[in-house]
Amino acid sequence: SVGQFFAELGADVIKVENRKSGGDVTRSWRLKGDDPGKPSAYFACCNMGKRSLALDAKNSKGQELCRRLAASSDVVLASYKPGDAEKL
């Protein structure tokens, strides 16, 4: 992913996730015998070097935090399904 590439180059990457849905679904992509108390190996690989922040982008506090993060960032990457932005 682009975010991981930036992290590998030394960028401070903050992955903003949906608090209500539990965040990135790949956290649960475990193999038989994997520790259920830890993120999956796939998630760990794809998000190596990233920090994670879970928030509710539908409430005013979550929206304000997103705006502040974006305003202080050099780059903002968006990854969501078509139509999701309009729901916010």
Tab-separated table of N, CA and C in Angstrom:
chain	number	residue	atom	x	y	z
A	1	SER	N	0.833	-1.194	0.000
A	1	SER	CA	0.000	0.000	0.000
A	1	SER	C	0.873	1.252	0.000
A	2	VAL	N	0.322	2.328	-0.445
A	2	VAL	CA	1.050	3.595	-0.505
A	2	VAL	C	1.423	4.060	0.897
A	3	GLY	N	0.508	3.922	1.834
A	3	GLY	CA	0.785	4.323	3.207
A	3	GLY	C	1.961	3.561	3.794
A	4	GLN	N	2.021	2.261	3.557
A	4	GLN	CA	3.132	1.462	4.068
A	4	GLN	C	4.431	1.891	3.403
A	5	PHE	N	4.397	2.176	2.105
A	5	PHE	CA	5.583	2.647	1.398
A	5	PHE	C	6.114	3.927	2.032
A	6	PHE	N	5.216	4.872	2.321
A	6	PHE	CA	5.637	6.107	2.980
A	6	PHE	C	6.223	5.825	4.362
A	7	ALA	N	5.614	4.899	5.092
A	7	ALA	CA	6.129	4.540	6.423
A	7	ALA	C	7.530	3.954	6.305
A	8	GLU	N	7.752	3.109	5.304
A	8	GLU	CA	9.068	2.517	5.102
A	8	GLU	C	10.118	3.578	4.781
A	9	LEU	N	9.679	4.688	4.177
A	9	LEU	CA	10.594	5.785	3.860
A	9	LEU	C	10.789	6.733	5.041
A	10	GLY	N	10.096	6.467	6.162
A	10	GLY	CA	10.282	7.257	7.367
A	10	GLY	C	9.158	8.224	7.695
A	11	ALA	N	8.099	8.232	6.902
A	11	ALA	CA	6.970	9.132	7.186
A	11	ALA	C	6.214	8.661	8.424
A	12	ASP	N	5.618	9.606	9.107
A	12	ASP	CA	4.726	9.301	10.226
A	12	ASP	C	3.339	9.079	9.630
A	13	VAL	N	2.938	7.831	9.511
A	13	VAL	CA	1.672	7.470	8.869
A	13	VAL	C	0.644	7.149	9.942
A	14	ILE	N	-0.484	7.827	9.892
A	14	ILE	CA	-1.582	7.587	10.833
A	14	ILE	C	-2.757	7.027	10.039
A	15	LYS	N	-3.122	5.806	10.328
A	15	LYS	CA	-4.250	5.159	9.665
A	15	LYS	C	-5.495	5.455	10.491
A	16	VAL	N	-6.447	6.165	9.908
A	16	VAL	CA	-7.693	6.505	10.599
A	16	VAL	C	-8.720	5.427	10.262
A	17	GLU	N	-9.258	4.803	11.298
A	17	GLU	CA	-10.190	3.701	11.108
A	17	GLU	C	-11.542	4.006	11.749
A	18	ASN	N	-12.556	3.309	11.280
A	18	ASN	CA	-13.920	3.475	11.767
A	18	ASN	C	-14.078	2.770	13.108
A	19	ARG	N	-14.311	3.555	14.141
A	19	ARG	CA	-14.470	2.989	15.482
A	19	ARG	C	-15.686	2.064	15.558
A	20	LYS	N	-16.779	2.437	14.909
A	20	LYS	CA	-18.017	1.651	15.027
A	20	LYS	C	-17.919	0.280	14.383
A	21	SER	N	-17.182	0.173	13.280
A	21	SER	CA	-17.106	-1.115	12.580
A	21	SER	C	-15.969	-1.992	13.087
A	22	GLY	N	-15.141	-1.458	13.970
A	22	GLY	CA	-14.010	-2.220	14.461
A	22	GLY	C	-12.755	-2.026	13.621
A	23	GLY	N	-12.824	-1.146	12.649
A	23	GLY	CA	-11.641	-0.830	11.844
A	23	GLY	C	-11.417	-1.788	10.692
A	24	ASP	N	-10.183	-1.887	10.294
A	24	ASP	CA	-9.764	-2.683	9.144
A	24	ASP	C	-10.174	-4.145	9.324
A	25	VAL	N	-10.941	-4.653	8.376
A	25	VAL	CA	-11.449	-6.028	8.449
A	25	VAL	C	-10.306	-7.049	8.417
A	26	THR	N	-9.163	-6.673	7.853
A	26	THR	CA	-8.064	-7.642	7.761
A	26	THR	C	-7.442	-7.964	9.117
A	27	ARG	N	-7.818	-7.224	10.171
A	27	ARG	CA	-7.367	-7.590	11.518
A	27	ARG	C	-7.803	-9.012	11.865
A	28	SER	N	-8.926	-9.435	11.311
A	28	SER	CA	-9.493	-10.739	11.661
A	28	SER	C	-9.161	-11.839	10.657
A	29	TRP	N	-8.359	-11.567	9.662
A	29	TRP	CA	-8.004	-12.580	8.666
A	29	TRP	C	-6.909	-13.483	9.222
A	30	ARG	N	-7.294	-14.384	10.101
A	30	ARG	CA	-6.330	-15.252	10.784
A	30	ARG	C	-6.290	-16.646	10.175
A	31	LEU	N	-5.146	-17.250	10.324
A	31	LEU	CA	-5.002	-18.648	9.960
A	31	LEU	C	-5.338	-19.500	11.179
A	32	LYS	N	-5.663	-20.740	10.955
A	32	LYS	CA	-5.945	-21.649	12.056
A	32	LYS	C	-4.729	-21.693	12.975
A	33	GLY	N	-4.945	-21.531	14.242
A	33	GLY	CA	-3.856	-21.574	15.205
A	33	GLY	C	-3.271	-20.208	15.549
A	34	ASP	N	-3.645	-19.164	14.800
A	34	ASP	CA	-3.156	-17.816	15.134
A	34	ASP	C	-3.784	-17.340	16.438
A	35	ASP	N	-3.077	-16.496	17.151
A	35	ASP	CA	-3.549	-15.949	18.421
A	35	ASP	C	-4.699	-14.979	18.157
A	36	PRO	N	-5.913	-15.276	18.645
A	36	PRO	CA	-7.054	-14.385	18.400
A	36	PRO	C	-6.947	-13.047	19.127
A	37	GLY	N	-6.024	-12.933	20.061
A	37	GLY	CA	-5.849	-11.689	20.799
A	37	GLY	C	-4.931	-10.695	20.101
A	38	LYS	N	-4.373	-11.091	18.982
A	38	LYS	CA	-3.449	-10.228	18.245
A	38	LYS	C	-3.981	-9.993	16.833
A	39	PRO	N	-3.572	-8.871	16.218
A	39	PRO	CA	-3.958	-8.664	14.813
A	39	PRO	C	-3.397	-9.788	13.938
A	40	SER	N	-4.062	-10.057	12.840
A	40	SER	CA	-3.603	-11.109	11.946
A	40	SER	C	-2.242	-10.769	11.356
A	41	ALA	N	-1.548	-11.790	10.893
A	41	ALA	CA	-0.243	-11.586	10.259
A	41	ALA	C	-0.402	-10.713	9.013
A	42	TYR	N	-1.491	-10.930	8.276
A	42	TYR	CA	-1.738	-10.124	7.072
A	42	TYR	C	-1.874	-8.640	7.442
A	43	PHE	N	-2.687	-8.350	8.451
A	43	PHE	CA	-2.870	-6.968	8.895
A	43	PHE	C	-1.540	-6.376	9.350
A	44	ALA	N	-0.794	-7.124	10.144
A	44	ALA	CA	0.482	-6.640	10.655
A	44	ALA	C	1.449	-6.332	9.515
A	45	CYS	N	1.455	-7.173	8.497
A	45	CYS	CA	2.340	-6.966	7.342
A	45	CYS	C	1.954	-5.712	6.563
A	46	CYS	N	0.678	-5.562	6.285
A	46	CYS	CA	0.200	-4.440	5.463
A	46	CYS	C	0.225	-3.106	6.198
A	47	ASN	N	0.307	-3.137	7.501
A	47	ASN	CA	0.243	-1.896	8.281
A	47	ASN	C	1.495	-1.648	9.107
A	48	MET	N	2.567	-2.358	8.763
A	48	MET	CA	3.832	-2.189	9.461
A	48	MET	C	4.287	-0.723	9.379
A	49	GLY	N	4.627	-0.166	10.519
A	49	GLY	CA	5.127	1.202	10.548
A	49	GLY	C	4.059	2.272	10.641
A	50	LYS	N	2.801	1.877	10.613
A	50	LYS	CA	1.708	2.846	10.701
A	50	LYS	C	1.187	2.928	12.130
A	51	ARG	N	0.739	4.112	12.506
A	51	ARG	CA	-0.011	4.254	13.746
A	51	ARG	C	-1.484	4.175	13.368
A	52	SER	N	-2.320	3.796	14.309
A	52	SER	CA	-3.736	3.654	14.031
A	52	SER	C	-4.554	4.512	14.986
A	53	LEU	N	-5.581	5.143	14.449
A	53	LEU	CA	-6.486	5.971	15.239
A	53	LEU	C	-7.909	5.594	14.860
A	54	ALA	N	-8.703	5.156	15.828
A	54	ALA	CA	-10.097	4.799	15.576
A	54	ALA	C	-10.985	5.947	16.030
A	55	LEU	N	-11.861	6.389	15.137
A	55	LEU	CA	-12.794	7.457	15.496
A	55	LEU	C	-14.097	7.300	14.736
A	56	ASP	N	-15.096	8.048	15.169
A	56	ASP	CA	-16.403	8.055	14.519
A	56	ASP	C	-16.494	9.331	13.680
A	57	ALA	N	-16.330	9.203	12.379
A	57	ALA	CA	-16.322	10.355	11.483
A	57	ALA	C	-17.718	10.929	11.259
A	58	LYS	N	-18.735	10.319	11.839
A	58	LYS	CA	-20.090	10.864	11.694
A	58	LYS	C	-20.443	11.835	12.814
A	59	ASN	N	-19.635	11.874	13.888
A	59	ASN	CA	-19.946	12.843	14.937
A	59	ASN	C	-18.984	14.031	14.851
A	60	SER	N	-19.346	15.125	15.459
A	60	SER	CA	-18.592	16.369	15.305
A	60	SER	C	-17.168	16.272	15.858
A	61	LYS	N	-16.976	15.549	16.959
A	61	LYS	CA	-15.624	15.407	17.514
A	61	LYS	C	-14.716	14.638	16.563
A	62	GLY	N	-15.238	13.559	16.007
A	62	GLY	CA	-14.457	12.772	15.054
A	62	GLY	C	-14.143	13.566	13.798
A	63	GLN	N	-15.107	14.328	13.305
A	63	GLN	CA	-14.892	15.145	12.113
A	63	GLN	C	-13.852	16.230	12.374
A	64	GLU	N	-13.917	16.848	13.542
A	64	GLU	CA	-12.955	17.896	13.882
A	64	GLU	C	-11.539	17.321	13.978
A	65	LEU	N	-11.401	16.152	14.566
A	65	LEU	CA	-10.091	15.519	14.650
A	65	LEU	C	-9.554	15.201	13.258
A	66	CYS	N	-10.424	14.697	12.374
A	66	CYS	CA	-10.004	14.418	10.991
A	66	CYS	C	-9.524	15.696	10.303
A	67	ARG	N	-10.259	16.775	10.478
A	67	ARG	CA	-9.871	18.055	9.866
A	67	ARG	C	-8.514	18.533	10.387
A	68	ARG	N	-8.310	18.430	11.696
A	68	ARG	CA	-7.034	18.867	12.286
A	68	ARG	C	-5.873	18.015	11.774
A	69	LEU	N	-6.091	16.700	11.695
A	69	LEU	CA	-5.045	15.823	11.169
A	69	LEU	C	-4.729	16.164	9.713
A	70	ALA	N	-5.760	16.347	8.911
A	70	ALA	CA	-5.557	16.663	7.497
A	70	ALA	C	-4.847	18.002	7.329
A	71	ALA	N	-5.223	18.984	8.127
A	71	ALA	CA	-4.620	20.320	8.023
A	71	ALA	C	-3.140	20.311	8.377
A	72	SER	N	-2.725	19.388	9.229
A	72	SER	CA	-1.323	19.349	9.649
A	72	SER	C	-0.521	18.285	8.891
A	73	SER	N	-1.122	17.688	7.874
A	73	SER	CA	-0.465	16.618	7.120
A	73	SER	C	0.094	17.124	5.800
A	74	ASP	N	1.169	16.484	5.358
A	74	ASP	CA	1.725	16.787	4.042
A	74	ASP	C	0.956	16.056	2.947
A	75	VAL	N	0.458	14.861	3.270
A	75	VAL	CA	-0.263	14.027	2.310
A	75	VAL	C	-1.452	13.386	3.014
A	76	VAL	N	-2.582	13.317	2.334
A	76	VAL	CA	-3.759	12.618	2.852
A	76	VAL	C	-4.156	11.573	1.814
A	77	LEU	N	-4.215	10.317	2.240
A	77	LEU	CA	-4.659	9.232	1.378
A	77	LEU	C	-6.057	8.827	1.802
A	78	ALA	N	-6.943	8.628	0.853
A	78	ALA	CA	-8.307	8.203	1.169
A	78	ALA	C	-8.563	6.852	0.521
A	79	SER	N	-9.159	5.966	1.274
A	79	SER	CA	-9.453	4.632	0.765
A	79	SER	C	-10.801	4.186	1.316
A	80	TYR	N	-11.853	4.450	0.559
A	80	TYR	CA	-13.183	4.005	0.952
A	80	TYR	C	-14.012	3.763	-0.294
A	81	LYS	N	-15.122	3.088	-0.100
A	81	LYS	CA	-15.979	2.720	-1.224
A	81	LYS	C	-16.638	3.958	-1.834
A	82	PRO	N	-16.943	3.907	-3.121
A	82	PRO	CA	-17.665	5.030	-3.741
A	82	PRO	C	-18.972	5.302	-2.999
A	83	GLY	N	-19.221	6.556	-2.720
A	83	GLY	CA	-20.436	6.957	-2.038
A	83	GLY	C	-20.279	7.130	-0.536
A	84	ASP	N	-19.199	6.562	0.046
A	84	ASP	CA	-19.010	6.689	1.501
A	84	ASP	C	-18.753	8.126	1.936
A	85	ALA	N	-18.018	8.890	1.154
A	85	ALA	CA	-17.727	10.276	1.519
A	85	ALA	C	-19.011	11.092	1.628
A	86	GLU	N	-19.940	10.833	0.745
A	86	GLU	CA	-21.206	11.567	0.765
A	86	GLU	C	-22.052	11.249	1.991
A	87	LYS	N	-21.860	10.087	2.583
A	87	LYS	CA	-22.602	9.694	3.780
A	87	LYS	C	-22.175	10.480	5.014
A	88	LEU	N	-20.967	11.026	4.974
A	88	LEU	CA	-20.453	11.725	6.153
A	88	LEU	C	-21.042	13.074	6.229
